[in-house]
Short mmCIF file of C-alpha atoms and ligand atoms in Angstrom, two decimals:
data_model
loop_
_atom_site.label_atom_id
_atom_site.label_comp_id
_atom_site.label_asym_id
_atom_site.label_seq_id
_atom_site.Cartn_x
_atom_site.Cartn_y
_atom_site.Cartn_z
CA LEU A 25 29.11 69.35 56.20
CA LEU A 26 30.85 66.39 54.60
CA HIS A 27 29.11 63.35 53.19
CA MET A 28 30.79 60.36 51.53
CA GLN A 29 28.60 57.76 49.87
CA ALA A 30 29.66 54.30 48.67
CA ILE A 31 33.26 55.30 48.12
CA ASN A 32 35.53 52.66 46.57
CA LYS A 33 39.27 52.86 46.01
CA SER A 34 41.61 50.19 44.73
CA TYR A 35 45.22 50.10 43.64
CA LEU A 36 46.18 48.01 40.66
CA PHE A 37 49.47 46.25 40.22
CA GLY A 38 50.20 45.15 36.70
CA LYS A 39 47.25 43.36 35.09
CA THR A 40 46.63 40.77 37.74
CA GLU A 41 46.71 42.22 41.21
CA GLU A 42 44.09 44.54 42.64
CA ILE A 43 44.12 45.66 46.24
CA LYS A 44 40.78 47.01 47.40
CA VAL A 45 41.74 49.58 50.01
CA LEU A 46 38.36 51.26 50.57
CA ASP A 47 35.20 49.20 50.16
CA THR A 48 31.87 51.03 49.95
CA ILE A 49 32.77 53.67 52.52
CA ASN A 50 30.00 55.85 53.93
CA LEU A 51 31.02 58.72 56.17
CA GLU A 52 29.40 61.84 57.61
CA LEU A 53 31.14 64.72 59.30
CA HIS A 54 29.17 67.55 60.89
CA ARG A 55 30.14 71.14 61.62
CA GLY A 56 32.28 71.47 64.73
CA GLU A 57 32.65 67.72 65.09
CA PHE A 58 35.92 66.05 66.12
CA VAL A 59 36.09 62.52 64.73
CA ALA A 60 38.95 60.07 65.24
CA LEU A 61 39.81 57.49 62.56
CA VAL A 62 41.69 54.42 63.73
CA GLY A 63 42.81 51.21 62.08
CA PRO A 64 45.87 49.02 61.56
CA SER A 65 48.90 50.19 59.62
CA GLY A 66 48.06 49.91 55.92
CA SER A 67 44.30 49.89 56.47
CA GLY A 68 43.61 52.94 54.30
CA LYS A 69 43.41 55.92 56.65
CA THR A 70 45.75 58.11 54.58
CA THR A 71 43.97 57.03 51.41
CA LEU A 72 40.62 58.08 52.88
CA LEU A 73 41.92 61.45 54.04
CA ASN A 74 43.48 62.08 50.62
CA LEU A 75 40.07 61.56 48.97
CA ILE A 76 38.40 64.08 51.27
CA GLY A 77 41.32 66.46 50.84
CA CYS A 78 40.84 66.34 47.08
CA ILE A 79 44.35 65.17 46.37
CA ASP A 80 43.21 61.81 45.09
CA HIS A 81 40.20 60.40 43.20
CA SER A 82 37.97 57.53 44.21
CA ASP A 83 37.11 54.81 41.70
CA SER A 84 33.39 55.22 42.37
CA GLY A 85 30.98 56.79 44.86
CA GLU A 86 30.11 60.38 45.77
CA ILE A 87 31.56 63.04 48.03
CA TYR A 88 29.60 66.15 49.00
CA LEU A 89 31.01 69.17 50.83
CA ASP A 90 28.29 71.52 52.02
CA GLY A 91 25.94 69.90 49.55
CA LYS A 92 28.26 70.47 46.55
CA ALA A 93 29.62 67.42 44.78
CA LEU A 94 33.38 66.92 44.83
CA HIS A 95 33.50 63.79 42.71
CA ASN A 96 33.93 64.29 38.97
CA GLN A 97 35.04 67.90 39.33
CA SER A 98 37.76 69.69 37.41
CA GLU A 99 41.24 69.97 38.82
CA GLN A 100 40.78 73.74 39.10
CA PHE A 101 37.63 73.33 41.19
CA LEU A 102 39.31 70.84 43.52
CA LYS A 103 42.35 73.09 43.84
CA ASN A 104 40.10 75.88 45.11
CA ILE A 105 38.47 73.62 47.67
CA ARG A 106 41.89 72.41 48.85
CA ARG A 107 43.14 75.93 49.34
CA ASN A 108 40.18 77.64 50.90
CA ARG A 109 38.26 75.09 52.84
CA ILE A 110 40.58 72.31 53.93
CA GLY A 111 43.62 72.27 56.18
CA PHE A 112 45.75 69.14 55.81
CA ILE A 113 48.28 67.91 58.34
CA PHE A 114 50.25 65.33 56.36
CA GLN A 115 51.66 62.15 57.85
CA ASN A 116 55.05 63.03 56.38
CA PHE A 117 54.65 66.80 56.96
CA ASN A 118 55.25 67.80 53.30
CA LEU A 119 57.15 70.96 54.23
CA ILE A 120 58.83 72.88 51.45
CA GLN A 121 62.55 72.58 52.07
CA THR A 122 63.47 75.86 50.40
CA LEU A 123 61.07 77.98 52.49
CA THR A 124 61.49 79.00 56.12
CA VAL A 125 59.15 77.81 58.84
CA GLN A 126 57.20 81.06 58.71
CA GLU A 127 56.95 80.99 54.92
CA ASN A 128 55.80 77.37 55.04
CA ILE A 129 53.10 78.19 57.56
CA GLU A 130 51.82 81.29 55.77
CA LEU A 131 51.83 79.65 52.33
CA PRO A 132 48.05 78.94 52.38
CA LEU A 133 47.45 82.66 52.79
CA TRP A 134 49.25 83.73 49.61
CA SER A 135 46.26 82.91 47.45
CA MET A 136 43.93 85.10 49.49
CA ASN A 137 43.24 88.80 49.16
CA LYS A 138 45.21 91.19 51.35
CA LYS A 139 42.43 92.09 53.80
CA SER A 140 41.53 88.58 54.89
CA GLU A 141 45.23 87.69 55.07
CA GLN A 142 45.80 90.42 57.66
CA GLU A 143 42.77 89.38 59.71
CA LYS A 144 43.83 85.75 59.80
CA LEU A 145 47.42 86.62 60.73
CA LEU A 146 46.21 88.57 63.74
CA LEU A 147 44.01 85.70 64.80
CA ARG A 148 46.99 83.37 64.46
CA LYS A 149 49.80 85.30 66.16
CA GLN A 150 48.92 83.22 69.19
CA LEU A 151 49.33 80.01 67.21
CA TYR A 152 53.13 80.10 66.99
CA THR A 153 53.42 80.48 70.75
CA ASP A 154 50.79 77.83 71.47
CA LEU A 155 52.74 75.37 69.34
CA GLY A 156 56.10 76.36 70.84
CA ILE A 157 57.66 77.28 67.50
CA GLN A 158 57.92 81.07 67.90
CA ASP A 159 61.73 80.90 68.00
CA LEU A 160 61.98 78.71 64.91
CA LEU A 161 60.29 80.95 62.35
CA ASN A 162 63.42 81.76 60.35
CA ARG A 163 64.77 78.23 60.22
CA PHE A 164 64.53 75.81 57.35
CA PRO A 165 62.86 72.39 57.74
CA TYR A 166 66.17 70.51 57.77
CA GLN A 167 67.16 72.52 60.83
CA LEU A 168 64.21 71.24 62.84
CA SER A 169 63.63 68.15 64.90
CA GLY A 170 60.96 65.66 63.76
CA GLY A 171 58.47 67.01 66.25
CA GLN A 172 59.23 70.63 65.34
CA GLN A 173 58.52 69.80 61.69
CA GLN A 174 55.27 68.19 62.71
CA ARG A 175 54.24 71.27 64.67
CA THR A 176 55.08 73.48 61.70
CA ALA A 177 52.81 71.30 59.54
CA ILE A 178 50.05 71.68 62.12
CA ALA A 179 50.39 75.46 62.17
CA ARG A 180 50.15 75.57 58.38
CA ALA A 181 46.90 73.58 58.45
CA LEU A 182 45.32 75.88 61.02
CA ILE A 183 46.42 79.29 59.76
CA SER A 184 43.78 79.73 57.10
CA ASN A 185 40.99 78.86 59.52
CA PRO A 186 39.64 76.08 57.29
CA ASP A 187 36.21 74.44 57.53
CA ILE A 188 37.73 70.99 57.79
CA ILE A 189 41.05 69.90 59.25
CA LEU A 190 42.35 66.54 58.05
CA ALA A 191 45.00 65.39 60.52
CA ASP A 192 47.01 62.35 59.49
CA GLU A 193 48.73 61.08 62.64
CA PRO A 194 49.48 64.62 63.89
CA THR A 195 51.22 63.58 67.11
CA GLY A 196 53.32 60.59 66.00
CA ASN A 197 56.59 62.46 66.62
CA LEU A 198 55.59 64.33 69.76
CA ASP A 199 56.08 63.73 73.46
CA TYR A 200 53.16 63.35 75.83
CA LYS A 201 53.05 66.97 77.02
CA THR A 202 53.18 68.47 73.53
CA THR A 203 50.57 65.96 72.33
CA GLN A 204 48.14 67.09 75.02
CA GLU A 205 48.73 70.74 74.05
CA ILE A 206 48.08 70.00 70.37
CA MET A 207 44.87 68.17 71.23
CA HIS A 208 43.63 71.12 73.24
CA ILE A 209 44.47 73.50 70.41
CA LEU A 210 42.49 71.30 67.99
CA LYS A 211 39.57 71.04 70.38
CA LYS A 212 39.51 74.84 70.73
CA GLU A 213 39.20 75.10 66.94
CA THR A 214 36.00 73.07 66.97
CA GLU A 215 34.52 75.09 69.82
CA LYS A 216 35.64 78.55 68.70
CA PHE A 217 35.30 78.35 64.92
CA GLN A 218 33.04 75.32 64.42
CA THR A 219 35.89 73.67 62.51
CA SER A 220 35.35 69.99 61.77
CA ILE A 221 38.26 67.67 62.40
CA LEU A 222 38.91 64.19 61.07
CA MET A 223 42.03 62.76 62.69
CA ALA A 224 43.73 59.49 61.76
CA THR A 225 45.78 58.21 64.67
CA HIS A 226 47.38 55.14 66.18
CA ASP A 227 47.29 56.63 69.66
CA LEU A 228 44.11 55.29 71.19
CA SER A 229 44.43 57.61 74.19
CA LEU A 230 43.57 60.50 71.87
CA LEU A 231 40.05 59.13 71.42
CA ASN A 232 39.19 60.92 74.65
CA PHE A 233 39.42 64.23 72.79
CA ALA A 234 37.14 63.12 69.96
CA ASP A 235 33.35 63.23 69.89
CA ARG A 236 33.28 59.84 68.23
CA ALA A 237 35.57 57.37 66.50
CA LEU A 238 35.50 55.27 63.34
CA ILE A 239 37.42 52.06 62.77
CA LEU A 240 38.80 51.22 59.34
CA ARG A 241 39.34 47.50 58.92
CA ASP A 242 39.46 45.31 55.79
CA GLY A 243 38.46 48.31 53.73
CA GLN A 244 35.27 48.96 55.71
CA LEU A 245 34.33 51.69 58.14
CA VAL A 246 32.51 50.93 61.38
CA ASN A 247 31.56 53.06 64.35
CA TYR A 248 33.62 52.62 67.46
CA ASP A 249 31.20 52.34 70.31
CA SER A 250 33.21 53.71 73.18
CA GLN A 251 30.30 53.63 75.58
CA ASN A 252 29.90 49.89 75.13
CA SER A 253 33.61 49.10 75.00
CA GLN A 254 34.47 50.76 78.31
CA LEU B 7 80.80 48.37 73.44
CA LEU B 8 80.02 52.06 73.05
CA HIS B 9 81.42 54.84 75.21
CA MET B 10 80.70 58.56 74.83
CA GLN B 11 82.68 60.99 76.97
CA ALA B 12 81.97 64.69 77.49
CA ILE B 13 80.21 65.11 74.16
CA ASN B 14 79.13 68.63 73.24
CA LYS B 15 77.10 69.72 70.22
CA SER B 16 75.78 73.16 69.37
CA TYR B 17 74.14 74.73 66.36
CA LEU B 18 75.08 78.25 65.38
CA PHE B 19 72.76 80.73 63.76
CA GLY B 20 74.49 83.67 62.17
CA LYS B 21 77.12 85.24 64.47
CA THR B 22 74.99 85.77 67.51
CA GLU B 23 72.85 82.77 68.32
CA GLU B 24 74.19 79.48 69.63
CA ILE B 25 71.92 76.67 70.70
CA LYS B 26 73.64 74.11 72.90
CA VAL B 27 71.83 70.89 72.10
CA LEU B 28 74.08 68.37 73.86
CA ASP B 29 75.96 69.43 76.99
CA THR B 30 78.78 67.22 78.27
CA ILE B 31 77.03 63.96 77.44
CA ASN B 32 78.40 60.72 78.90
CA LEU B 33 76.87 57.49 77.73
CA GLU B 34 77.71 53.81 77.88
CA LEU B 35 76.09 51.01 75.94
CA HIS B 36 77.01 47.38 76.58
CA ARG B 37 76.75 44.33 74.35
CA GLY B 38 73.23 42.96 74.12
CA GLU B 39 71.77 45.89 76.01
CA PHE B 40 68.47 47.53 75.08
CA VAL B 41 68.44 51.16 76.17
CA ALA B 42 65.57 53.61 75.70
CA LEU B 43 66.24 57.33 75.18
CA VAL B 44 63.40 59.68 76.03
CA GLY B 45 63.01 63.44 76.17
CA PRO B 46 60.78 66.26 74.93
CA SER B 47 60.46 67.11 71.26
CA GLY B 48 63.55 69.09 70.25
CA SER B 49 65.65 67.85 73.18
CA GLY B 50 68.41 66.36 71.01
CA LYS B 51 67.63 62.65 70.68
CA THR B 52 68.10 62.55 66.91
CA THR B 53 71.24 64.67 67.24
CA LEU B 54 72.69 62.19 69.75
CA LEU B 55 71.85 59.17 67.58
CA ASN B 56 73.41 60.86 64.54
CA LEU B 57 76.69 61.29 66.44
CA ILE B 58 76.82 57.61 67.38
CA GLY B 59 75.79 56.65 63.86
CA CYS B 60 78.75 58.62 62.48
CA ILE B 61 76.60 60.83 60.29
CA ASP B 62 77.43 63.94 62.27
CA HIS B 63 80.39 65.31 64.24
CA SER B 64 80.42 66.53 67.81
CA ASP B 65 82.07 69.85 68.69
CA SER B 66 84.16 68.21 71.40
CA GLY B 67 84.39 65.03 73.42
CA GLU B 68 85.23 61.42 72.57
CA ILE B 69 83.35 58.44 71.21
CA TYR B 70 84.73 54.90 71.41
CA LEU B 71 83.29 51.84 69.68
CA ASP B 72 84.85 48.61 70.92
CA GLY B 73 87.73 50.65 72.27
CA LYS B 74 88.43 52.34 68.92
CA ALA B 75 88.04 56.11 68.73
CA LEU B 76 85.38 57.43 66.36
CA HIS B 77 86.01 61.13 66.93
CA ASN B 78 88.51 62.82 64.62
CA GLN B 79 88.41 59.98 62.10
CA SER B 80 88.43 60.25 58.33
CA GLU B 81 85.21 60.17 56.39
CA GLN B 82 86.27 56.84 54.84
CA PHE B 83 86.77 55.27 58.27
CA LEU B 84 83.39 56.49 59.49
CA LYS B 85 81.73 55.26 56.31
CA ASN B 86 83.02 51.78 57.01
CA ILE B 87 81.72 51.82 60.58
CA ARG B 88 78.34 53.06 59.38
CA ARG B 89 78.03 50.26 56.87
CA ASN B 90 79.33 47.29 58.75
CA ARG B 91 78.59 47.83 62.39
CA ILE B 92 75.58 50.11 62.74
CA GLY B 93 71.98 49.72 61.68
CA PHE B 94 70.04 52.98 61.65
CA ILE B 95 66.25 53.27 61.71
CA PHE B 96 65.70 56.91 60.76
CA GLN B 97 62.91 59.07 62.14
CA ASN B 98 61.94 60.00 58.59
CA PHE B 99 62.74 56.55 57.16
CA ASN B 100 65.18 57.80 54.48
CA LEU B 101 64.07 55.23 51.91
CA ILE B 102 65.41 55.59 48.39
CA GLN B 103 62.43 56.44 46.22
CA THR B 104 63.83 54.89 43.04
CA LEU B 105 64.49 51.47 44.61
CA THR B 106 61.91 48.84 45.48
CA VAL B 107 61.23 47.77 49.06
CA GLN B 108 63.44 44.70 48.65
CA GLU B 109 66.26 46.70 47.07
CA ASN B 110 66.03 49.27 49.85
CA ILE B 111 66.23 46.59 52.51
CA GLU B 112 69.12 44.71 50.93
CA LEU B 113 71.14 47.86 50.17
CA PRO B 114 73.42 47.45 53.24
CA LEU B 115 74.47 44.06 51.88
CA TRP B 116 75.79 45.36 48.54
CA SER B 117 79.08 46.40 50.08
CA MET B 118 79.72 42.94 51.52
CA ASN B 119 81.33 39.95 49.88
CA LYS B 120 79.10 37.35 48.24
CA LYS B 121 79.43 34.63 50.87
CA SER B 122 78.36 36.65 53.91
CA GLU B 123 75.57 38.25 51.85
CA GLN B 124 74.06 34.80 51.22
CA GLU B 125 74.35 33.78 54.86
CA LYS B 126 72.67 36.93 56.10
CA LEU B 127 69.87 36.67 53.54
CA LEU B 128 69.03 33.18 54.77
CA LEU B 129 69.01 34.39 58.36
CA ARG B 130 66.71 37.22 57.32
CA LYS B 131 64.13 35.48 55.11
CA GLN B 132 62.08 35.33 58.25
CA LEU B 133 62.37 39.07 58.76
CA TYR B 134 60.05 40.08 55.91
CA THR B 135 57.30 37.86 57.27
CA ASP B 136 57.85 38.95 60.87
CA LEU B 137 57.43 42.57 59.80
CA GLY B 138 54.43 41.82 57.61
CA ILE B 139 55.97 43.24 54.45
CA GLN B 140 56.50 40.04 52.46
CA ASP B 141 53.86 41.07 49.88
CA LEU B 142 55.31 44.55 49.42
CA LEU B 143 58.81 43.66 48.23
CA ASN B 144 58.34 44.85 44.64
CA ARG B 145 56.66 48.12 45.50
CA PHE B 146 58.22 51.53 45.60
CA PRO B 147 58.19 53.68 48.77
CA TYR B 148 55.50 56.03 47.44
CA GLN B 149 53.18 53.04 47.12
CA LEU B 150 53.40 52.26 50.83
CA SER B 151 51.55 53.52 53.85
CA GLY B 152 53.49 55.46 56.50
CA GLY B 153 53.72 52.43 58.72
CA GLN B 154 54.78 50.17 55.85
CA GLN B 155 57.61 52.58 55.05
CA GLN B 156 58.62 52.52 58.69
CA ARG B 157 58.71 48.72 58.72
CA THR B 158 60.81 48.72 55.55
CA ALA B 159 63.28 51.05 57.28
CA ILE B 160 63.38 48.68 60.25
CA ALA B 161 64.08 45.67 58.04
CA ARG B 162 66.93 47.53 56.35
CA ALA B 163 68.54 48.28 59.74
CA LEU B 164 68.35 44.65 60.84
CA ILE B 165 69.38 42.83 57.66
CA SER B 166 73.12 43.23 58.05
CA ASN B 167 73.02 41.95 61.61
CA PRO B 168 74.79 45.01 62.99
CA ASP B 169 76.46 45.36 66.39
CA ILE B 170 74.40 48.40 67.26
CA ILE B 171 70.91 49.36 66.18
CA LEU B 172 70.04 53.03 66.49
CA ALA B 173 66.26 53.32 66.38
CA ASP B 174 64.88 56.87 66.08
CA GLU B 175 61.20 56.66 67.03
CA PRO B 176 60.71 53.32 65.22
CA THR B 177 57.03 52.90 66.05
CA GLY B 178 55.67 56.44 65.62
CA ASN B 179 53.54 55.44 62.62
CA LEU B 180 52.46 52.01 63.82
CA ASP B 181 49.37 50.67 65.54
CA TYR B 182 49.53 48.97 68.92
CA LYS B 183 49.68 45.38 67.64
CA THR B 184 52.43 46.06 65.11
CA THR B 185 54.37 48.05 67.73
CA GLN B 186 54.37 45.09 70.09
CA GLU B 187 55.58 42.80 67.30
CA ILE B 188 58.43 45.18 66.42
CA MET B 189 59.48 45.38 70.05
CA HIS B 190 59.62 41.61 70.32
CA ILE B 191 61.68 41.40 67.14
CA LEU B 192 64.14 43.96 68.55
CA LYS B 193 64.31 42.16 71.88
CA LYS B 194 65.07 38.89 70.08
CA GLU B 195 68.02 40.60 68.37
CA THR B 196 69.61 41.42 71.71
CA GLU B 197 69.08 37.90 73.03
CA LYS B 198 70.00 35.96 69.87
CA PHE B 199 72.83 38.06 68.44
CA GLN B 200 73.92 40.19 71.39
CA THR B 201 72.97 43.25 69.37
CA SER B 202 72.92 46.50 71.36
CA ILE B 203 69.96 48.78 70.82
CA LEU B 204 69.58 52.48 71.58
CA MET B 205 66.02 53.57 70.90
CA ALA B 206 64.72 57.13 70.99
CA THR B 207 60.98 57.15 71.59
CA HIS B 208 58.08 59.25 72.80
CA ASP B 209 56.05 56.16 73.72
CA LEU B 210 56.73 55.64 77.39
CA SER B 211 54.99 52.26 77.35
CA LEU B 212 57.93 50.92 75.34
CA LEU B 213 60.23 51.38 78.32
CA ASN B 214 58.99 48.00 79.51
CA PHE B 215 60.99 46.37 76.73
CA ALA B 216 64.21 48.19 77.59
CA ASP B 217 66.80 47.16 80.16
CA ARG B 218 67.15 50.78 81.22
CA ALA B 219 66.22 54.26 80.11
CA LEU B 220 67.97 57.62 79.77
CA ILE B 221 66.29 61.02 79.86
CA LEU B 222 67.59 63.86 77.71
CA ARG B 223 66.61 67.24 79.12
CA ASP B 224 68.17 70.70 78.71
CA GLY B 225 71.05 69.09 76.86
CA GLN B 226 71.92 66.72 79.67
CA LEU B 227 71.51 62.98 80.05
CA VAL B 228 70.23 61.40 83.27
CA ASN B 229 69.31 57.88 84.21
CA TYR B 230 65.64 57.11 84.46
CA ASP B 231 65.18 55.20 87.65
CA SER B 232 62.14 53.12 86.84
CA GLN B 233 62.35 51.12 90.03
CA ASN B 234 61.98 54.25 92.13
CA SER B 235 59.39 55.91 89.90
CA GLN B 236 56.92 53.03 89.96
N1 ATP C 26 50.21 54.84 45.45
C1 ATP C 26 49.91 53.61 45.89
N2 ATP C 26 49.96 52.56 45.06
C2 ATP C 26 49.67 51.34 45.51
N3 ATP C 26 49.28 51.02 46.73
C3 ATP C 26 49.20 52.02 47.62
C4 ATP C 26 49.52 53.36 47.26
N4 ATP C 26 49.35 54.14 48.35
C5 ATP C 26 48.96 53.33 49.34
N5 ATP C 26 48.86 52.04 48.92
C6 ATP C 26 48.43 50.89 49.69
O1 ATP C 26 47.13 51.16 50.16
C7 ATP C 26 46.96 50.64 51.49
C8 ATP C 26 46.50 51.73 52.42
O2 ATP C 26 47.50 52.70 52.56
P1 ATP C 26 47.33 53.94 53.54
O3 ATP C 26 48.54 54.77 53.38
O4 ATP C 26 46.02 54.59 53.27
O5 ATP C 26 47.28 53.22 54.95
P2 ATP C 26 47.24 53.85 56.43
O6 ATP C 26 46.03 53.33 57.12
O7 ATP C 26 47.39 55.33 56.34
O8 ATP C 26 48.51 53.21 57.10
P3 ATP C 26 49.54 53.78 58.20
O9 ATP C 26 48.80 53.69 59.49
O10 ATP C 26 50.67 52.82 58.11
O11 ATP C 26 49.90 55.17 57.82
C9 ATP C 26 48.30 50.04 51.91
O12 ATP C 26 48.25 48.63 51.76
C10 ATP C 26 49.27 50.65 50.92
O13 ATP C 26 50.34 49.76 50.66
N1 ATP C 27 70.78 71.22 61.18
C1 ATP C 27 70.34 71.90 62.26
N2 ATP C 27 70.63 73.22 62.38
C2 ATP C 27 70.20 73.89 63.45
N3 ATP C 27 69.51 73.39 64.46
C3 ATP C 27 69.19 72.09 64.41
C4 ATP C 27 69.58 71.27 63.31
N4 ATP C 27 69.11 70.02 63.53
C5 ATP C 27 68.47 70.05 64.71
N5 ATP C 27 68.50 71.29 65.25
C6 ATP C 27 67.94 71.71 66.53
O1 ATP C 27 68.55 70.90 67.53
C7 ATP C 27 67.59 70.58 68.55
C8 ATP C 27 67.52 69.08 68.73
O2 ATP C 27 67.00 68.49 67.58
P1 ATP C 27 66.74 66.93 67.52
O3 ATP C 27 66.25 66.62 66.14
O4 ATP C 27 67.95 66.19 67.96
O5 ATP C 27 65.58 66.74 68.60
P2 ATP C 27 64.73 65.43 68.98
O6 ATP C 27 64.90 65.17 70.42
O7 ATP C 27 65.07 64.31 68.04
O8 ATP C 27 63.26 65.91 68.73
P3 ATP C 27 61.95 65.12 68.24
O9 ATP C 27 61.49 64.32 69.41
O10 ATP C 27 61.01 66.24 67.91
O11 ATP C 27 62.34 64.29 67.06
C9 ATP C 27 66.26 71.19 68.12
O12 ATP C 27 66.02 72.38 68.84
C10 ATP C 27 66.45 71.46 66.64
O13 ATP C 27 65.72 72.59 66.24
MG1 MG C 28 48.87 56.62 56.87
MG1 MG C 29 64.04 63.36 66.57
#
C-alpha cells in the first residue's frame, strides 16, 4: 500500500548547520497492517509521519501510495490525498479552537458528497461512545482535558474511514485503561476495514498491539525483532 | 508549605448543566516532598494544579502557601506568587512561539533584579545539558520535536528555583531514557533545594520516584497506599 524509497530529510540552519533527520529511509506498509514506530525524542518520528501524510516534502527519494507517486506532486494533488485517504492523529492534536468537538471531528467529511457523508456518520455513531466523548460534543477544545482533546483528535482521524492512519503518540495524555481501549479500537480498524496504521509511540508496552515495529535511530530505520529480543 | 482545605470547583454549561470537577479537596504538601497525582483522563488533575498555580479560582475553600492565604487575593498578588514561588510545567507546554528556546526558558528571570538573575543562571548552566537541549537554544518552538518542547518547558519551570514545581504530565512525550533522566533531575531538586513537587501523571511507573501518591477519582482525593498495594 505504502512504499518509501531512499527518503532523505534535513533541516538547515543558516548557511553552516545541517541536521540530517532522515537518512535513506526505506519503509513498506501493507494493507491492514499495524506498525509501531519507536525511537528517542528528537529522532525524526514526527518528521517521517509528516512526509507520509503529505504535509511536508522530503529532500530526495520516492513515496508511492497504491503505486501512485506522491513525491513531486502538486499541492492540489497532495491535498486530495490528505483529505480522502489519510487520517492523521497529531502529536499536539491540532484541534480548531473555534469549532466544537463535534464540528472538529466531522470536519474531514465536509469535502465529501452528501451520500457518503451519511453512510460514514452511521458507521461512526459508535465511535463517540467508544472513545468516551459522547457528552463533550458541544464543547470547545479549551473546555476539555488534555486526554479529552487527544481522544477528539483520534475520532477525527477515524471518522472518514481512511486507508492509512498516522498516529503520532496517540496515547501520551491518556491513562492506562483509556489507552487499552484506544488500542483495541485501532486494532478493530485494521481487522474490520483493512486500514493500515503507522503509530509513533514512546510507550513500548503498545508494541504488543502492533504486527511489527520499526526503530528510528540516528536517522536510520531498522526492524525491531521482537521475537529475538524477548 | 501548601495547604488546601475543602476546595470545590465546578464548570457550568448554560443554565442547566453543572459538572463538579473537584469535590471538597484537602491536600497538604510539605517542603522537599515529591508527590504524584494520578487519576483517569478528565478527572481534574490539571484543574487542581491550576488552582495551586494561581491561574484559576476555586468556587469555595481555602488555599494557604507558607501560611498566607491565596484564596480571595488580588490578581496582582497572585501574579507575584506565580512568578516568584511556583514553577509550572504545562501539559501543553505553553511555549511562546515568537521567542527562542533560551528566551522562553529565561523568561521567569526577567522580573527579577539583576543580581539574583546572574546567580540563578550560573546555577542553571548545567540544566540545559542535563535536559539535552544545549544545542537547541537558538531555535524557535516550531522547530522542535514534541519531546524537545516538553524539555524546554521543564527547564523554564526549574530556572527560577521555585519553592513548588507543578508538573502536569511532564514526560508524556518522552522516551524511557529521557523520562528517567527528568525524574532524577526533579528528585535532585527536592534533595538539593528542598523544592516541593506535585506531579500529575498517567505513567504509574513514575510513582517509584515519588514520596507518596494521591488518587483523584470522582472529584475526590484519596491517598494511594503503595505499601499495601504491592
Ligand atoms: N521545522 C523544523 N526546523 C528545524 N528542525 C526541526 C524542525 N522540525 C523538527 N526539527 C528537528 O528535527 C528532529 C526530529 O524532530 P521530530 O519532531 O521528527 O522528532 P520526534 O522523533 O517526533 O521526537 P519526539 O519523540 O520528541 O516527538 C529534531 O531534532 C527536531 O529538533
Ligand atoms: N474551561 C473548562 N470549561 C468546562 N469544563 C472544563 C474546562 N476545563 C476542563 N473542564 C472539564 O473538567 C474536567 C477535568 O479536566 P482536567 O483537565 O482537570 O482533567 P485531567 O485530569 O487533567 O485530564 P487529562 O488526564 O486528560 O489531562 C474534564 O471533564 C474537563 O472536560
Ligand atoms: Mg514527535
Ligand atoms: Mg490534564
